[in-house]
CSV table of C-alpha atoms in Angstrom, one decimal:
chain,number,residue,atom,x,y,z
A,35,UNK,CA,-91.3,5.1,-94.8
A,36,UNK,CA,-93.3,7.8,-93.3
A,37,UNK,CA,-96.0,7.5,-90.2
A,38,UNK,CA,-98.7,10.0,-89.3
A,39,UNK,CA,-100.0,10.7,-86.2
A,40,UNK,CA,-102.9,13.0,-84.9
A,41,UNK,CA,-102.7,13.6,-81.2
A,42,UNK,CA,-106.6,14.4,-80.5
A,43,UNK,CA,-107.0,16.7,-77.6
A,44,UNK,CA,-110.3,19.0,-76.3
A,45,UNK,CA,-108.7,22.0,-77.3
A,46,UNK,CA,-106.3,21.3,-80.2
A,47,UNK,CA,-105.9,18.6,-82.6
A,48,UNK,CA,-102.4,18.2,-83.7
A,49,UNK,CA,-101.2,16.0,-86.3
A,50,UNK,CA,-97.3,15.3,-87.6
A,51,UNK,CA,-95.3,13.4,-90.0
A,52,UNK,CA,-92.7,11.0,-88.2
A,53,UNK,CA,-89.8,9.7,-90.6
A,54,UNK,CA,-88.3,6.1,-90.3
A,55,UNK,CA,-85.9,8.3,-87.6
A,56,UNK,CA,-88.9,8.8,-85.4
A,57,UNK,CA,-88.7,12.7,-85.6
A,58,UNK,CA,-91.5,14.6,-87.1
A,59,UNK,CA,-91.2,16.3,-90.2
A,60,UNK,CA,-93.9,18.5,-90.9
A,61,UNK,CA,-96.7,19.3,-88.8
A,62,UNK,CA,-100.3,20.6,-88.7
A,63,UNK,CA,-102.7,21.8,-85.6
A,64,UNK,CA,-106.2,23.5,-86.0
A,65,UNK,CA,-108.6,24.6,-82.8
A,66,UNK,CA,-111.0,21.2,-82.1
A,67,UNK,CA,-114.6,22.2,-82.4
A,68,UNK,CA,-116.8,20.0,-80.5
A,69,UNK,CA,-119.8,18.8,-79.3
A,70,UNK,CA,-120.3,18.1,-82.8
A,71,UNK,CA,-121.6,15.5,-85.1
A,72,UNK,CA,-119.8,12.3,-85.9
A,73,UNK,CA,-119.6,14.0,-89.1
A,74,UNK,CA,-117.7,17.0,-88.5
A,75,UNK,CA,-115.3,15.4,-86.1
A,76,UNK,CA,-114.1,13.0,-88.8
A,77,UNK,CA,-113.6,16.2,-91.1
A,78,UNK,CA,-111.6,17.8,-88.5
A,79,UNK,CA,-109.1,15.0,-88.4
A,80,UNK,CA,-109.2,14.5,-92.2
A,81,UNK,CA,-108.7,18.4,-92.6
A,82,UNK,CA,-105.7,18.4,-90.1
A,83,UNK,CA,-103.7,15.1,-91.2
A,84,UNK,CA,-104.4,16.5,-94.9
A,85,UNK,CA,-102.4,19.5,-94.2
A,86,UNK,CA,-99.6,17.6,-92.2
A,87,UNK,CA,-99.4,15.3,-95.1
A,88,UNK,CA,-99.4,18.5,-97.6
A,89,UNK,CA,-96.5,20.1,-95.5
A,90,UNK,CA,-94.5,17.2,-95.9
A,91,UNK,CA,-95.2,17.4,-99.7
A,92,UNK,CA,-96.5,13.7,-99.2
A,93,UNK,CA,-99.9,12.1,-100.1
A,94,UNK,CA,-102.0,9.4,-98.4
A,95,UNK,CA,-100.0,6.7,-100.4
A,96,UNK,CA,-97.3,7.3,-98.7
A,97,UNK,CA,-98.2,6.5,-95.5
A,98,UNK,CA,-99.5,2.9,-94.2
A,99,UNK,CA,-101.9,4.1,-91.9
A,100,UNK,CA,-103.3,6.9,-89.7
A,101,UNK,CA,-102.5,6.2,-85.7
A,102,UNK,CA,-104.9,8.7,-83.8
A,103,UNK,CA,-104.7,9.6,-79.5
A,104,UNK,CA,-107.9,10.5,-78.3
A,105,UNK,CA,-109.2,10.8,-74.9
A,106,UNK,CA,-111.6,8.5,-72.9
A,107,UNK,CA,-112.0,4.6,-73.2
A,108,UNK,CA,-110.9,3.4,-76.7
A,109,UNK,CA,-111.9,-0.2,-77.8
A,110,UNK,CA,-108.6,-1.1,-80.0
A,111,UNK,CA,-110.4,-4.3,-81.4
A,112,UNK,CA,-113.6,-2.2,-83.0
A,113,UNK,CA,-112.2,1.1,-83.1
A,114,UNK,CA,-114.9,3.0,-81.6
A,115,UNK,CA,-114.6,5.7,-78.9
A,116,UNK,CA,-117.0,4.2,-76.2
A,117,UNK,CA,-117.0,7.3,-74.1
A,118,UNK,CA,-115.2,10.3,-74.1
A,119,UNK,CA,-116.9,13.0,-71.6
A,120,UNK,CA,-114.4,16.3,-72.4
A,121,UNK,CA,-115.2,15.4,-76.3
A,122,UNK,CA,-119.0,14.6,-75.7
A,123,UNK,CA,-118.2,11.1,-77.3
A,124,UNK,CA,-120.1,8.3,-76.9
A,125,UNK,CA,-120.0,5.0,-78.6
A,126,UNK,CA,-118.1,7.0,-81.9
A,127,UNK,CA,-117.2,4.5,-84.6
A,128,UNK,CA,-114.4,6.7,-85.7
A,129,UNK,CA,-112.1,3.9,-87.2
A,130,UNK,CA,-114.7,2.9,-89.3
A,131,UNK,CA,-115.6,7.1,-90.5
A,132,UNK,CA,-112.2,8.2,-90.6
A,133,UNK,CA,-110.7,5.3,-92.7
A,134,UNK,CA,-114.0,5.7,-94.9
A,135,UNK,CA,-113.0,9.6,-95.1
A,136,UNK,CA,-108.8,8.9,-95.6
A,137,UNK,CA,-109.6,5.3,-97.5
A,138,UNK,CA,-106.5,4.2,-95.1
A,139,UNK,CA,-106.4,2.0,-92.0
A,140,UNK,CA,-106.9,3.7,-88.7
A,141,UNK,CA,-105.5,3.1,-85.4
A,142,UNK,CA,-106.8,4.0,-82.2
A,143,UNK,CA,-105.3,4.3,-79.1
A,144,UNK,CA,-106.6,6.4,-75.9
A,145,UNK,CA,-104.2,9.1,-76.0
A,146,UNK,CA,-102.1,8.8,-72.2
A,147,UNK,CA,-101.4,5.4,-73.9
A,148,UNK,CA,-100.4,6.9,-77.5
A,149,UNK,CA,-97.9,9.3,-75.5
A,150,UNK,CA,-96.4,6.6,-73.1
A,151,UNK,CA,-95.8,4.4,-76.1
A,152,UNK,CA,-94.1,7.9,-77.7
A,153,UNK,CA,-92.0,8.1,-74.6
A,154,UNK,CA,-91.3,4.1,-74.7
A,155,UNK,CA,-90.3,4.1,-78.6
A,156,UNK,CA,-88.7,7.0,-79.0
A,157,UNK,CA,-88.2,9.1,-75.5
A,158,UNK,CA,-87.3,8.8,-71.7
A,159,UNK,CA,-88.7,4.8,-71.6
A,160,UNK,CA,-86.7,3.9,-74.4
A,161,UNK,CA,-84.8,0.3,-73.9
A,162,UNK,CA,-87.0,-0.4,-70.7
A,163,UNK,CA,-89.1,-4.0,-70.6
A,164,UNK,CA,-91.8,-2.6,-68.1
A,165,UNK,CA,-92.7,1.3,-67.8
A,166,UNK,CA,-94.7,4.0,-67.1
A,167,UNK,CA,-96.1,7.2,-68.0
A,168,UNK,CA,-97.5,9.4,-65.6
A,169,UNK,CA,-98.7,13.0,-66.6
A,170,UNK,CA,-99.2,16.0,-64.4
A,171,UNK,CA,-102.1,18.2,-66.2
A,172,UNK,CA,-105.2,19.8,-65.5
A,173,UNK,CA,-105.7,15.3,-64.6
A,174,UNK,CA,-103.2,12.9,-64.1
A,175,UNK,CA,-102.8,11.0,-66.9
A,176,UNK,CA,-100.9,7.5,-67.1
A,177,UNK,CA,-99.7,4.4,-69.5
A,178,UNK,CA,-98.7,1.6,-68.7
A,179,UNK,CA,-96.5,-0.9,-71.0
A,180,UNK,CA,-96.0,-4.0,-70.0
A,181,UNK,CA,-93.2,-6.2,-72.0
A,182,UNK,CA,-93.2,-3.8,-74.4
A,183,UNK,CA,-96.9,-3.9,-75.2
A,184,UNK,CA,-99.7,-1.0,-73.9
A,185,UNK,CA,-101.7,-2.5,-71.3
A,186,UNK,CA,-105.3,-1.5,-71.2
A,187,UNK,CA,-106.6,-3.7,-69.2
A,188,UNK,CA,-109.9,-6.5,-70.5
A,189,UNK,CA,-112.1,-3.7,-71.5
A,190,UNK,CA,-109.8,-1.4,-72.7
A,191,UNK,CA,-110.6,1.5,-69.8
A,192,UNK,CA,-107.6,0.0,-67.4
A,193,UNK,CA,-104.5,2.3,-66.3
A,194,UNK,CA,-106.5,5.0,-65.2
A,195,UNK,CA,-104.0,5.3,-62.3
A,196,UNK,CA,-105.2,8.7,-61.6
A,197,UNK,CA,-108.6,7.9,-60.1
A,198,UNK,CA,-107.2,5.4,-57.5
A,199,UNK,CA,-108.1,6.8,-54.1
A,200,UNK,CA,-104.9,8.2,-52.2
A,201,UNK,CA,-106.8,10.1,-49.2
A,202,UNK,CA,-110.6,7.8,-48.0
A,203,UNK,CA,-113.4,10.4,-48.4
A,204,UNK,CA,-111.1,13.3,-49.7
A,205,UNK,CA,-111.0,15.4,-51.7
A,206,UNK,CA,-114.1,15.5,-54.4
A,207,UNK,CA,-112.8,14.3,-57.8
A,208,UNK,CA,-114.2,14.9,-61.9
A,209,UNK,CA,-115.2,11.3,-61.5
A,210,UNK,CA,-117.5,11.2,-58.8
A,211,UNK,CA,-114.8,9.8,-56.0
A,212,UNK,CA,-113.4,11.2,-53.0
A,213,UNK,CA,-109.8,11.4,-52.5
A,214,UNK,CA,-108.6,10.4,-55.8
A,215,UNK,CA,-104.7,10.6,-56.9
A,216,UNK,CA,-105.3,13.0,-59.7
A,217,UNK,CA,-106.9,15.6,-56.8
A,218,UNK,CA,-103.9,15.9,-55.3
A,219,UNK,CA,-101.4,15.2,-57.7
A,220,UNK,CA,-102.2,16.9,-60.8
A,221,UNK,CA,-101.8,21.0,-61.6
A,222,UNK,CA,-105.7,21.3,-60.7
A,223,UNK,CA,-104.6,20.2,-56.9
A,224,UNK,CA,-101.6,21.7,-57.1
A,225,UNK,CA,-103.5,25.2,-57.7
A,226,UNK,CA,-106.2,24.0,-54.9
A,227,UNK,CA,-103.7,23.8,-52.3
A,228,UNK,CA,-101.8,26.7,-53.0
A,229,UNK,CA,-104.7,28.7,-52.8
A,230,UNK,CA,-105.7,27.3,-49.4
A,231,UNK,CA,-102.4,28.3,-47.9
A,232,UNK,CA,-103.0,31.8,-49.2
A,233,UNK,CA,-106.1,32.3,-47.9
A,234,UNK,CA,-104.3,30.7,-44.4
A,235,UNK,CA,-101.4,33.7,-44.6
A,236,UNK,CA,-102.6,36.8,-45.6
A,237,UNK,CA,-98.8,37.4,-45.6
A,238,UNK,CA,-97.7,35.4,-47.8
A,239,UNK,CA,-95.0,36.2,-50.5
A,240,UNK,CA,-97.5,34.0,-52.9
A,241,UNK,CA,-100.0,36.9,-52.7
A,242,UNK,CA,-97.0,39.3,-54.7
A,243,UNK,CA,-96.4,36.3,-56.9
A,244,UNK,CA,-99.7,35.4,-58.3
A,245,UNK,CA,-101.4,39.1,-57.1
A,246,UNK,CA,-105.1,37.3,-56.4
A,247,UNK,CA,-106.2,33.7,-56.6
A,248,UNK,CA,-107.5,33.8,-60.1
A,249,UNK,CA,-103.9,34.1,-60.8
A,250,UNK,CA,-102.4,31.5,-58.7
A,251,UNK,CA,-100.8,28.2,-61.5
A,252,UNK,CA,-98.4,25.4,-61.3
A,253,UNK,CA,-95.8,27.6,-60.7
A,254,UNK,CA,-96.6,29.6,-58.2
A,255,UNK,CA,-95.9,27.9,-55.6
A,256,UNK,CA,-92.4,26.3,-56.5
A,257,UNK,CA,-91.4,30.2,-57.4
A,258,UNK,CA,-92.5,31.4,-53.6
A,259,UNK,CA,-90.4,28.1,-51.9
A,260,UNK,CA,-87.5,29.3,-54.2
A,261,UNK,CA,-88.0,32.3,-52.8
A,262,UNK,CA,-87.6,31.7,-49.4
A,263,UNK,CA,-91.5,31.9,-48.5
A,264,UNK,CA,-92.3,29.1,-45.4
A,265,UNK,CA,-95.7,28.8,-47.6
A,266,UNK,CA,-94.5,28.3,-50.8
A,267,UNK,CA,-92.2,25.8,-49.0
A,268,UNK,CA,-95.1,23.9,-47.0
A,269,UNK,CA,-97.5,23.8,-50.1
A,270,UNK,CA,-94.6,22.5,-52.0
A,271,UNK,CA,-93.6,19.5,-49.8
A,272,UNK,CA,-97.3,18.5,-49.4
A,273,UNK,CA,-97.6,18.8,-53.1
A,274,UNK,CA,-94.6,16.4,-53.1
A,275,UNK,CA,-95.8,14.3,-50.2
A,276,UNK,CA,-99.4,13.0,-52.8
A,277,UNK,CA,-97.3,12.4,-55.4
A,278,UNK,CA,-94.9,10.3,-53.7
A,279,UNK,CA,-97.7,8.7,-52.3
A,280,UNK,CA,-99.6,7.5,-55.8
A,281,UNK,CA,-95.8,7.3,-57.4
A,282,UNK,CA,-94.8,4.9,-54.7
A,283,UNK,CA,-98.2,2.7,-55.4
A,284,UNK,CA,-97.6,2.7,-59.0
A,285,UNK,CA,-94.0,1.6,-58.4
A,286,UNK,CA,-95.4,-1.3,-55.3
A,287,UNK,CA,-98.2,-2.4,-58.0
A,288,UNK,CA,-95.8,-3.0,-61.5
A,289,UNK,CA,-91.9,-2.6,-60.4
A,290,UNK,CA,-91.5,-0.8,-64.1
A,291,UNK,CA,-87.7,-0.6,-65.0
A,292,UNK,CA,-88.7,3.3,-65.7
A,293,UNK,CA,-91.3,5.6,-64.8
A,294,UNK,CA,-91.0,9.0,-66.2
A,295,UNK,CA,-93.0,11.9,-65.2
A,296,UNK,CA,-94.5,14.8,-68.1
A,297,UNK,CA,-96.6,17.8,-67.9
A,298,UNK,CA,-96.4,21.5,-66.7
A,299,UNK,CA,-95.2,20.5,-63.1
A,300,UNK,CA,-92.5,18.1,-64.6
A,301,UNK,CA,-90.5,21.5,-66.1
A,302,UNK,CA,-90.1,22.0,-62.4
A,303,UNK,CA,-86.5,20.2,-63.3
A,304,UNK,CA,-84.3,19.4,-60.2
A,305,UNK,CA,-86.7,21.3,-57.7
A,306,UNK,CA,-89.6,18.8,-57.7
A,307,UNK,CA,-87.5,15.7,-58.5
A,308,UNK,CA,-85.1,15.3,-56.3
A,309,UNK,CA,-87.3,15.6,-53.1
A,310,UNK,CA,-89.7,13.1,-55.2
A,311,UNK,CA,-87.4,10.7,-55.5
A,312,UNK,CA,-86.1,10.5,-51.9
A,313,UNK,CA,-90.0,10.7,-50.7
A,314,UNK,CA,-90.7,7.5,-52.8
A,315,UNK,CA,-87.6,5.9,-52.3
A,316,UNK,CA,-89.0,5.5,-48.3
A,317,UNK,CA,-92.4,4.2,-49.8
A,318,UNK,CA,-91.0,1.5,-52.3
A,319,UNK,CA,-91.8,-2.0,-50.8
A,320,UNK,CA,-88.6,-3.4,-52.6
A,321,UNK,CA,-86.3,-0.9,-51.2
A,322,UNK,CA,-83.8,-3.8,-50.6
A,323,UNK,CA,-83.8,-4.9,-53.9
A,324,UNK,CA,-81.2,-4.3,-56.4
A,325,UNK,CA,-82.6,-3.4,-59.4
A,326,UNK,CA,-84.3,0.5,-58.5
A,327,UNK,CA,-87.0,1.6,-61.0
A,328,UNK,CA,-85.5,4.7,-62.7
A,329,UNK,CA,-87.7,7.9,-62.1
A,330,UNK,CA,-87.1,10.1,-64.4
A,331,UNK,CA,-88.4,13.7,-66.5
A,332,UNK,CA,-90.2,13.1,-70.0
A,333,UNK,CA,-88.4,13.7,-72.9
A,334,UNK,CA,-91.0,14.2,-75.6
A,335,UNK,CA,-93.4,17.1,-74.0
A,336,UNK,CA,-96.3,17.4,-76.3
A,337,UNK,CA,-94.9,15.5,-79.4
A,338,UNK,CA,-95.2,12.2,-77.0
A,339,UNK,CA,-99.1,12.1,-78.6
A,340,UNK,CA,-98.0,12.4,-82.0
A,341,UNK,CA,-95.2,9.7,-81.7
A,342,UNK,CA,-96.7,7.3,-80.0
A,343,UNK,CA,-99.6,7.5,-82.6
A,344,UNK,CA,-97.5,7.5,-85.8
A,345,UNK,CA,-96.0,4.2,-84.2
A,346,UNK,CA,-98.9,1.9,-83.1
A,347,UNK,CA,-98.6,0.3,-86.0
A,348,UNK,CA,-94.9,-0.2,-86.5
């Protein structure tokens, strides 16, 4: 038995052929060209899981089903896209176009879900009851699964962990808050802060790291603390200090029995974890207790999307 999954992102839509092994076996990815029409985004999706299928010299017999990841708030029961703002979707019936388009049944699954259900089936959650997926990217994207199961919440929009407020009247967020996690948290803040503390020290080593502010990424930071710089060092522990902070909520709020952390500032390794984990340790309200959640790297990187899809269904 073969799965396919499309992983449905504003820039790229990728699509892969996971075997009964849950490892991919062929692959296809093409630029995503939106705002467009219902239309054309359906043909996009067609197009790309077409060509997956085509490298795994299989057809749409083969497969049961397409599983796709997309952002914004996904109603599982319909299968329409009720909004998505980075993909200019609004109340897209794209179950109903896309198994029209494929003639085969079409999951959908918001797609910080579809990669913590990847992680939970076949990556760093694997074996755990209760667990989460948090996601350090331009946002900070989570999932939550609860006994096994993806928890969305009564209208399908819950586990948006990032936009809980961290900091009262902070710092302005995408969503129209102040102070959310995700401003602090995710590579965006990350970037923020470290440009701050340049501006602060003229004589910074950050400056010869990055060369100007345009420059400045996740990175840049952790490489000047590494580095010896007392800025690099300060922007990293208040980097780690909001993290901790959301991390520890997450953990007060659902106890998970593994919480695993993705995205650009995850490949930090041993650097940003072991600080992390010590910071939250002091925040967890069951500190006593003797079952610890396990906080822990993702294992999947971007091929969470794609598994998780290919395996809604299983």
């Amino acid at each position: 038995m073969h799965y396919l999954g499309i992983d449905l992102g504003g820039t790229n839509i990728a699509a892969g052929v996971v075997d009964e092994d849950y490892r991919i076996a062929a692959r296809a990815k093409r630029k995503t060209s939106v705002p467009c029409t219902p239309q054309e985004i359906t043909e996009q999706l067609a197009l790309t899981a077409l060509e997956a299928l085509k490298n795994a010299r299989l057809t749409l017999n083969d497969i049961p089903y397409v599983g796709i990841g997309t952002p914004g708030t996904v109603n599982r029961e319909s299968g329409v896209v009720e909004y998505s703002n980075n993909l200019f979707f609004e109340n897209l019936e794209l179950k109903k176009l896309l198994s029209e388009r494929l003639n085969r049944d079409v999951i959908l699954e918001n797609d910080a879900n579809a990669a913590a259900f990847g992680e939970y089936r076949a990556g760093a959650l694997k074996g755990a009851n209760n667990a989460l997926a948090i996601t350090l990217g331009t946002g900070v994207g989570s999932g939550i699964i609860i006994d096994g199961k993806i928890y969305a919440g009564s209208n399908f929009a819950g586990g948006e962990i990032g936009h809980t407020v961290i900091v009262a009247n902070g710092r302005p967020c995408t969503c129209g808050r102040k102070g959310c996690w995700e401003s602090y948290a995710s590579a965006t803040g990350l970037i923020a802060m470290t440009r701050e503390a340049m501006q602060k020290d003229r004589e910074s080593l950050l400056w010869k790291l990055a060369g100007t502010l345009e420059n400045v990424d996740g990175r840049t930071a952790f490489e000047g603390m590494r580095a010896g710089d007392p800025t690099g060092k300060e922007v990293v522990d208040e980097y780690i200090f909001y993290l901790a902070c959301g991390l520890a909520n997450c953990i007060n709020i659902f106890q998970p029995d593994i919480l695993c952390i993705g995205g650009g500032i995850s490949n930090e390794g041993e650097s940003l974890m072991v600080p992390l984990r010590k910071a939250v340790a002091d925040e967890n309200y069951a500190r006593n207790a003797q079952h610890q959640t396990l906080i822990c790297r993702a294992q999947l990187g971007n091929d969470a999307g794609i598994l998780g899809a290919a395996l809604l269904g299983v």
